[in-house]
Coordinates of C-alpha atoms in Angstrom, one line a residue:
Chain P
M665 CA 31.9 26.9 -5.3
S666 CA 31.2 25.0 -2.1
A667 CA 28.3 23.0 -3.4
P668 CA 29.2 19.5 -4.5
P669 CA 29.2 18.9 -8.2
L670 CA 25.8 17.9 -9.6
I671 CA 27.5 14.9 -11.2
D672 CA 30.8 13.4 -10.3
L673 CA 31.7 10.0 -11.7
E674 CA 34.6 7.9 -12.6
L675 CA 33.7 4.6 -14.2
R676 CA 35.2 1.6 -15.9
K677 CA 33.2 -1.2 -17.4
S678 CA 34.1 -3.8 -20.1
L679 CA 31.6 -5.8 -22.0
R680 CA 32.2 -8.8 -24.2
A681 CA 30.0 -9.9 -27.0
G682 CA 31.5 -12.8 -28.9
A683 CA 34.9 -11.8 -30.1
R684 CA 34.1 -8.1 -29.8
R685 CA 35.2 -6.3 -26.7
F686 CA 34.0 -2.9 -25.6
E687 CA 35.5 -0.9 -22.8
L688 CA 34.0 2.2 -21.3
A689 CA 36.3 4.3 -19.2
L690 CA 35.4 7.9 -18.3
R691 CA 35.5 10.7 -15.8
L692 CA 32.8 13.2 -15.7
R693 CA 32.5 16.1 -13.2
S694 CA 30.2 19.0 -13.7
H695 CA 28.2 21.7 -12.0
N696 CA 26.2 22.3 -15.1
E697 CA 22.5 21.6 -14.8
R698 CA 22.5 20.4 -18.4
I699 CA 24.8 17.9 -19.8
V700 CA 24.5 16.5 -23.4
V701 CA 26.6 13.5 -24.2
L702 CA 27.0 13.3 -28.0
G703 CA 28.3 10.3 -29.8
P704 CA 27.7 7.8 -32.6
S705 CA 25.8 4.6 -31.9
G706 CA 28.0 2.0 -30.2
A707 CA 29.9 4.7 -28.3
G708 CA 28.6 3.5 -24.9
K709 CA 25.9 6.2 -24.4
T710 CA 23.1 3.9 -23.2
L711 CA 25.6 2.0 -21.1
L712 CA 26.6 5.2 -19.4
L713 CA 23.0 6.0 -18.5
H714 CA 22.4 2.4 -17.2
L715 CA 25.5 2.7 -15.0
I716 CA 24.2 5.9 -13.5
A717 CA 20.7 4.5 -13.0
G718 CA 22.1 1.3 -11.4
L719 CA 20.8 -1.0 -14.1
T720 CA 24.3 -2.2 -14.8
R721 CA 27.1 -2.5 -12.3
P722 CA 30.5 -1.0 -13.2
D723 CA 33.7 -3.0 -12.9
A724 CA 35.2 -0.2 -10.9
G725 CA 34.7 3.4 -10.0
S726 CA 32.3 5.7 -8.2
I727 CA 29.1 7.7 -8.9
H728 CA 28.1 10.8 -6.9
L729 CA 25.0 12.8 -7.7
Q730 CA 24.7 16.1 -5.9
G731 CA 27.1 14.8 -3.3
R732 CA 25.2 11.6 -2.7
C733 CA 27.1 8.5 -3.2
L734 CA 25.3 6.0 -5.4
H735 CA 28.1 3.7 -6.1
D736 CA 31.7 3.3 -4.9
S737 CA 33.5 0.1 -5.7
A738 CA 36.3 0.8 -3.3
R739 CA 34.0 1.3 -0.4
R740 CA 31.6 -1.5 -1.6
V741 CA 28.7 1.0 -1.8
D742 CA 26.0 0.1 -4.4
V743 CA 22.6 1.7 -4.0
P744 CA 20.1 -0.4 -5.9
A745 CA 18.4 1.1 -9.0
R746 CA 15.0 1.3 -7.1
A747 CA 16.5 3.6 -4.4
R748 CA 18.6 5.9 -6.6
G749 CA 15.7 8.3 -7.2
V750 CA 16.7 9.1 -10.8
G751 CA 14.2 9.8 -13.6
F752 CA 14.9 7.8 -16.8
V753 CA 13.4 8.3 -20.2
F754 CA 14.2 5.2 -22.3
Q755 CA 15.0 5.4 -26.0
D756 CA 11.7 3.9 -27.1
Y757 CA 10.0 5.0 -23.9
A758 CA 9.4 1.5 -22.4
L759 CA 5.8 2.4 -21.5
F760 CA 3.9 -0.5 -19.9
P761 CA 1.7 -1.8 -22.7
H762 CA -0.9 -3.2 -20.3
L763 CA -1.5 0.1 -18.5
D764 CA -3.2 3.3 -19.7
A765 CA -1.4 6.6 -19.9
R766 CA -2.5 7.7 -16.4
Q767 CA -1.4 4.4 -14.8
N768 CA 1.9 4.6 -16.6
I769 CA 2.6 8.1 -15.2
G770 CA 1.5 7.1 -11.7
F771 CA 3.3 3.7 -11.8
G772 CA 6.2 4.7 -9.5
L773 CA 4.0 6.4 -6.9
H774 CA 2.7 3.0 -5.8
R775 CA 5.6 0.8 -4.8
G776 CA 3.7 -2.2 -3.5
W777 CA 2.8 -5.4 -5.4
R778 CA -0.4 -3.8 -6.7
G779 CA -0.2 -0.9 -9.1
P780 CA -2.6 2.0 -9.4
S781 CA -6.0 0.9 -10.8
R782 CA -7.6 2.6 -13.8
R783 CA -10.0 4.6 -11.5
W784 CA -7.2 5.8 -9.2
R785 CA -6.5 9.5 -9.1
D786 CA -3.6 11.4 -7.7
P787 CA -3.2 15.2 -7.9
R788 CA 0.5 14.8 -9.0
V789 CA -0.5 12.6 -11.9
E790 CA -3.5 14.9 -12.9
E791 CA -1.2 17.9 -12.9
W792 CA 1.2 16.3 -15.3
L793 CA -1.7 15.1 -17.6
Q794 CA -2.9 18.7 -17.7
R795 CA 0.6 20.2 -18.2
F796 CA 1.2 18.0 -21.2
G797 CA -2.3 18.2 -22.6
L798 CA -2.8 14.4 -22.1
G799 CA -6.2 14.7 -20.2
E800 CA -8.2 13.5 -23.2
V801 CA -6.0 10.4 -23.7
A802 CA -5.4 9.5 -20.1
H803 CA -7.4 6.3 -20.3
Q804 CA -5.8 5.2 -23.6
Y805 CA -3.1 2.5 -23.8
P806 CA 0.4 3.3 -25.2
S807 CA -0.4 1.5 -28.5
E808 CA -3.3 4.0 -29.0
L809 CA -1.1 7.1 -28.5
S810 CA 0.8 9.1 -31.0
G811 CA 4.6 9.3 -30.9
G812 CA 4.6 12.7 -29.3
Q813 CA 2.0 11.7 -26.7
R814 CA 4.1 8.6 -25.8
Q815 CA 7.1 10.7 -25.3
R816 CA 5.2 13.0 -23.0
V817 CA 3.9 10.1 -21.0
A818 CA 7.4 8.8 -20.6
L819 CA 8.7 12.2 -19.5
A820 CA 5.8 12.7 -17.1
R821 CA 6.4 9.2 -15.6
A822 CA 10.0 10.0 -15.0
L823 CA 9.3 13.4 -13.5
V824 CA 6.2 12.8 -11.4
S825 CA 8.2 11.6 -8.4
A826 CA 10.5 14.6 -8.5
P827 CA 13.8 12.8 -9.2
S828 CA 17.2 14.3 -8.3
V829 CA 18.3 14.0 -11.9
L830 CA 16.7 13.3 -15.3
L831 CA 18.4 10.8 -17.6
L832 CA 17.3 10.8 -21.3
D833 CA 18.3 8.2 -23.8
E834 CA 17.9 9.6 -27.4
P835 CA 14.5 11.1 -26.4
F836 CA 13.8 12.4 -29.9
A837 CA 15.2 9.6 -32.1
A838 CA 11.8 8.0 -32.6
L839 CA 10.1 11.2 -33.8
D840 CA 9.9 13.0 -37.2
T841 CA 11.7 16.3 -37.7
G842 CA 8.8 18.7 -37.0
L843 CA 7.8 16.9 -33.8
R844 CA 11.4 16.7 -32.8
R845 CA 11.8 20.5 -32.9
S846 CA 8.7 21.2 -30.9
L847 CA 9.5 18.6 -28.2
R848 CA 13.0 19.8 -28.0
A849 CA 11.7 23.3 -27.2
E850 CA 9.2 21.8 -24.7
L851 CA 12.0 20.0 -22.9
D852 CA 14.1 23.1 -22.9
Q853 CA 11.4 25.2 -21.2
L854 CA 10.4 22.4 -18.8
Q855 CA 14.0 21.9 -17.6
R856 CA 14.4 25.7 -17.1
R857 CA 11.2 25.8 -15.0
L858 CA 11.7 22.7 -12.9
R859 CA 15.5 23.2 -12.6
V860 CA 15.9 19.4 -12.5
P861 CA 19.5 18.5 -13.5
M862 CA 19.4 16.7 -16.8
L863 CA 21.8 14.4 -18.6
L864 CA 20.8 13.6 -22.2
V865 CA 22.6 11.3 -24.6
T866 CA 22.1 11.6 -28.3
H867 CA 23.7 11.0 -31.7
D868 CA 22.2 14.1 -33.1
P869 CA 24.4 17.2 -33.0
E870 CA 21.2 19.4 -33.4
D871 CA 20.1 18.2 -30.0
A872 CA 23.4 19.3 -28.5
E873 CA 23.3 22.7 -30.3
Y874 CA 19.8 23.5 -29.3
L875 CA 19.8 22.3 -25.6
G876 CA 23.3 23.6 -25.0
G877 CA 24.7 23.2 -21.5
E878 CA 27.9 21.2 -21.3
V879 CA 28.5 19.0 -24.3
L880 CA 30.7 16.0 -24.1
R881 CA 31.7 13.9 -27.1
L882 CA 31.8 10.2 -26.5
R883 CA 33.5 7.8 -28.8
E884 CA 34.3 4.1 -28.3
G885 CA 33.7 4.4 -24.5
R886 CA 35.9 7.5 -24.0
V887 CA 35.3 11.2 -23.7
E888 CA 36.9 12.8 -26.7
S889 CA 36.9 16.4 -26.0
A890 CA 35.1 18.7 -23.6
D891 CA 33.7 21.9 -24.9
Chain Z
M97 CA -22.4 -47.7 -14.7
E98 CA -22.1 -46.6 -11.0
A99 CA -18.3 -46.3 -11.6
A100 CA -18.7 -43.3 -13.8
W101 CA -19.4 -40.4 -11.3
P102 CA -16.7 -41.2 -8.8
A103 CA -14.3 -41.6 -11.7
L104 CA -15.3 -38.2 -13.1
A105 CA -15.0 -36.5 -9.7
L106 CA -11.6 -38.1 -9.1
S107 CA -10.4 -37.1 -12.6
L108 CA -11.4 -33.5 -12.0
K109 CA -9.8 -33.5 -8.5
V110 CA -6.6 -34.8 -9.9
A111 CA -6.6 -32.4 -12.8
V112 CA -7.2 -29.4 -10.6
W113 CA -4.4 -30.3 -8.2
T114 CA -2.1 -31.1 -11.2
C115 CA -2.9 -27.6 -12.6
A116 CA -2.0 -26.0 -9.3
I117 CA 1.3 -27.8 -9.0
S118 CA 2.1 -27.3 -12.7
L119 CA 1.3 -23.6 -12.4
A120 CA 3.5 -23.0 -9.4
L121 CA 6.5 -25.1 -10.6
G122 CA 6.0 -24.3 -14.3
A123 CA 5.8 -20.5 -13.9
G124 CA 8.5 -20.5 -11.3
L125 CA 11.0 -22.5 -13.3
G126 CA 10.0 -20.9 -16.5
W127 CA 10.8 -17.5 -15.1
L128 CA 14.1 -18.8 -13.6
L129 CA 15.2 -20.2 -17.0
A130 CA 14.1 -17.1 -18.9
R131 CA 15.7 -14.5 -16.6
R132 CA 18.7 -16.1 -14.8
R133 CA 21.9 -17.4 -16.3
F134 CA 23.5 -20.3 -14.6
P135 CA 25.6 -23.3 -15.7
G136 CA 23.5 -26.3 -16.8
R137 CA 20.5 -24.1 -17.7
E138 CA 19.8 -25.8 -21.1
L139 CA 20.4 -29.2 -19.6
L140 CA 17.8 -28.4 -16.9
D141 CA 15.4 -27.3 -19.6
T142 CA 15.9 -30.6 -21.5
L143 CA 15.4 -32.7 -18.3
L144 CA 12.2 -30.7 -17.5
T145 CA 10.9 -31.2 -21.0
L146 CA 11.7 -34.9 -21.1
P147 CA 8.3 -36.0 -19.7
L148 CA 6.7 -34.5 -22.9
V149 CA 8.4 -37.1 -25.1
L150 CA 9.0 -40.1 -22.8
P151 CA 6.3 -42.8 -22.8
P152 CA 4.1 -42.4 -19.7
T153 CA 5.0 -45.9 -18.6
V154 CA 8.6 -45.0 -18.5
L155 CA 7.7 -42.1 -16.2
G156 CA 5.6 -44.4 -14.1
Y157 CA 8.6 -46.7 -13.7
Y158 CA 10.8 -43.8 -12.6
L159 CA 8.1 -42.7 -10.1
L160 CA 7.8 -46.2 -8.7
V161 CA 11.6 -46.3 -8.3
L162 CA 11.5 -42.9 -6.5
F163 CA 8.3 -43.2 -4.5
G164 CA 7.9 -46.9 -4.1
R165 CA 8.1 -48.6 -0.6
R166 CA 11.8 -49.2 -1.2
G167 CA 12.4 -46.1 -3.3
W168 CA 14.8 -43.3 -2.3
L169 CA 12.1 -40.9 -1.4
G170 CA 9.3 -43.4 -0.7
G171 CA 11.2 -45.2 2.0
W172 CA 12.0 -41.9 3.7
L173 CA 8.5 -40.6 3.5
Q174 CA 7.1 -43.8 4.9
E175 CA 9.6 -43.9 7.8
Q176 CA 9.7 -40.2 8.8
L177 CA 6.2 -39.1 8.1
G178 CA 4.2 -42.3 7.6
I179 CA 3.2 -41.2 4.1
Q180 CA 2.5 -43.8 1.4
L181 CA 1.9 -42.3 -2.1
I182 CA 1.7 -45.5 -4.2
F183 CA -2.0 -46.6 -4.8
T184 CA -3.4 -43.3 -3.5
W185 CA -5.1 -40.4 -5.4
Q186 CA -2.2 -38.2 -4.3
G187 CA 0.1 -40.6 -6.2
A188 CA -2.2 -40.0 -9.3
V189 CA -1.7 -36.3 -8.9
I190 CA 2.1 -36.7 -8.8
A191 CA 2.0 -38.9 -11.9
A192 CA -0.2 -36.5 -13.8
S193 CA 1.9 -33.5 -12.7
V194 CA 5.1 -35.0 -14.0
V195 CA 3.4 -35.6 -17.4
A196 CA 1.5 -32.3 -17.6
F197 CA 4.1 -30.0 -16.1
P198 CA 6.1 -29.4 -19.3
L199 CA 3.0 -28.1 -21.0
V200 CA 3.0 -25.2 -18.6
F201 CA 6.7 -24.8 -18.2
K202 CA 7.5 -24.5 -21.9
P203 CA 5.1 -21.8 -22.8
A204 CA 5.8 -20.0 -19.5
R205 CA 9.5 -19.8 -20.3
A206 CA 8.7 -18.5 -23.8
A207 CA 6.2 -16.0 -22.4
F208 CA 8.7 -14.7 -19.9
E209 CA 11.4 -14.4 -22.5
G210 CA 8.9 -12.5 -24.6
V211 CA 8.6 -9.7 -22.0
D212 CA 10.9 -6.9 -23.0
T213 CA 13.6 -6.6 -20.3
Q214 CA 13.6 -2.8 -20.8
L215 CA 10.1 -2.7 -19.2
E216 CA 11.5 -4.4 -16.1
Q217 CA 14.4 -1.9 -16.1
A218 CA 11.9 0.9 -16.3
G219 CA 10.0 -0.6 -13.3
R220 CA 13.3 -0.8 -11.3
V221 CA 14.2 2.8 -12.0
L222 CA 10.7 3.8 -10.9
G223 CA 11.4 2.3 -7.4
L224 CA 9.8 -1.2 -7.5
S225 CA 11.3 -4.2 -5.8
E226 CA 12.0 -7.3 -7.8
W227 CA 8.9 -9.0 -6.3
A228 CA 6.6 -6.1 -7.1
L229 CA 8.1 -6.0 -10.6
F230 CA 7.1 -9.6 -11.2
W231 CA 3.5 -9.0 -10.1
R232 CA 3.0 -5.7 -11.8
V233 CA 5.0 -6.0 -15.0
T234 CA 6.3 -9.5 -15.9
L235 CA 3.4 -11.6 -14.9
P236 CA 0.6 -9.5 -16.5
L237 CA 2.5 -9.5 -19.8
A238 CA 3.3 -13.2 -19.7
W239 CA -0.1 -14.3 -18.3
R240 CA -1.7 -15.3 -21.6
G241 CA 1.0 -17.7 -22.6
I242 CA 1.0 -19.3 -19.2
L243 CA -2.8 -19.6 -19.2
A244 CA -2.8 -21.4 -22.6
G245 CA -0.3 -23.9 -21.3
L246 CA -2.4 -24.4 -18.1
L247 CA -5.5 -25.4 -20.0
L248 CA -3.5 -27.9 -22.1
A249 CA -2.1 -29.3 -18.8
F250 CA -5.7 -29.6 -17.5
A251 CA -6.8 -31.6 -20.5
R252 CA -3.6 -33.7 -20.4
A253 CA -4.2 -34.5 -16.7
M254 CA -7.8 -35.5 -17.4
G255 CA -6.6 -37.9 -20.0
E256 CA -3.5 -39.3 -18.2
F257 CA -3.4 -43.1 -18.3
G258 CA -0.1 -44.9 -18.3
A259 CA 1.9 -43.3 -15.4
T260 CA -1.3 -43.0 -13.3
L261 CA -2.1 -46.7 -13.7
M262 CA 1.4 -47.7 -12.7
V263 CA 1.7 -45.4 -9.7
A264 CA -1.9 -45.2 -8.4
G265 CA -3.4 -48.4 -9.7
S266 CA -7.0 -48.8 -10.4
I267 CA -9.0 -49.0 -7.2
P268 CA -12.7 -48.1 -8.0
G269 CA -13.8 -45.0 -6.1
R270 CA -10.3 -44.3 -4.8
T271 CA -7.7 -44.2 -7.6
Q272 CA -9.7 -45.2 -10.7
T273 CA -9.8 -42.1 -12.9
L274 CA -12.0 -41.7 -16.0
S275 CA -9.4 -42.9 -18.5
V276 CA -8.4 -45.9 -16.3
A277 CA -12.1 -46.7 -15.9
V278 CA -12.6 -46.7 -19.6
Y279 CA -9.9 -49.3 -20.0
E280 CA -11.3 -51.4 -17.2
A281 CA -14.8 -51.3 -18.6
V282 CA -13.6 -52.4 -22.1
Q283 CA -11.5 -55.2 -20.6
A284 CA -14.5 -56.4 -18.6
G285 CA -16.8 -56.2 -21.7
Q286 CA -19.1 -53.6 -20.1
D287 CA -19.7 -51.7 -23.3
A288 CA -22.5 -49.5 -22.0
T289 CA -20.3 -48.2 -19.1
A290 CA -17.4 -47.7 -21.5
A291 CA -19.6 -45.7 -23.9
L292 CA -20.9 -43.5 -21.0
L293 CA -17.3 -42.9 -19.7
V294 CA -16.1 -42.0 -23.2
A295 CA -19.0 -39.6 -23.7
I296 CA -18.3 -37.9 -20.4
T297 CA -14.6 -37.5 -21.1
T298 CA -15.3 -36.1 -24.6
L299 CA -17.8 -33.6 -23.2
V300 CA -15.5 -32.4 -20.4
C301 CA -12.5 -32.0 -22.8
T302 CA -14.7 -30.1 -25.3
A303 CA -15.9 -27.8 -22.5
V304 CA -12.3 -27.1 -21.4
L305 CA -11.2 -26.3 -25.0
L306 CA -14.3 -24.0 -25.4
A307 CA -13.4 -22.2 -22.2
A308 CA -9.8 -21.8 -23.4
G309 CA -11.0 -20.3 -26.6
W310 CA -13.3 -17.9 -24.8
L311 CA -10.7 -16.8 -22.3
G312 CA -8.3 -16.3 -25.1
R313 CA -10.7 -14.0 -26.9
R314 CA -11.6 -12.1 -23.8
E315 CA -7.9 -11.6 -22.9
R316 CA -7.2 -10.2 -26.4
R317 CA -9.6 -7.3 -26.1

């Protein structure tokens, strides 16, 4: 295959919290459009996503997404988080509590010091509201939304600017079993349709089973075995 | 009697300037201490909070040492720029600012620390610069705490006495604020003037507290 791997990274990062020391050291190279990183809590899953998104700087290593260099310690390249163009769905969604659903989704489409107002309309945002059935609650604040609606808002916010990769941190952990199943199916179809490369981390083997793709097991900062 | 209105106008002017200075410095330093780690951070916090517990006369003494004619900064300002701060209303602003600043700084730091850092990370990933992030995420979420401190600072500046008297003196119509005028009136046995000044001060402070309560309720909706 001549195309560069979708994801190609080699990272080392050590963290210290009191007497406890945690070291992440891994290599990951894949052409698969779907990667699920499976591991118990404390394995370094969230840290891995933060390193890819540029929210944490690795001690050493490099990150390439679709051939684009985002970080290379040796060459002193470090693209800041705001310029990496990745979509990120945080574990508890990190929706902005002072903005309504529509403003949350459109947040990244305005980059200046003033965000979109409540009356502002953008076809890209309206399309996502329609697609996720959020039209009725577009003017509601995150605290007024249900768990499933919040998750959809977070997903729409990450996807509206057409990111080069979608990173998901335990996207279903906050939901009850029934909702988890239906949203898993929704994500599955969405990813097939949009063909946006996706890296999902989870502690739940069912997520890995259902979403398939390439499954990596992470334990104590290291990849245990590749399926 | 005629001393009352200039004193009220001066007190309001000093309080407004004090609020502006306390807001800029208090919010700026509050953010810095909440979000950046550097050596001596807690020592700096302690030093900045000190005016809250030190007697205003002690602060007045420090300010005289600093800004007086032979003070470190005072001498330089006089020589280089021809500025004299002692016995001016600007001096009263500096005195009130030192006393009232911690009332903004403390709640501002707490408010910024209360903003979930994950929200700031979300903003970064969505393409915002640090500056835009501050205006669009951090400040809107911390604003209420800062505003509460700001109103306290306003009330404190209106009532400032000790440091103001030492730094700005008591020149009627020029540096004599309401609280200083009350003291002068009582000393001179002008009971009617004192009563009027006290009534005005009480009214203004009540109005500020009512405004604070109203703003708080409106914000909460």
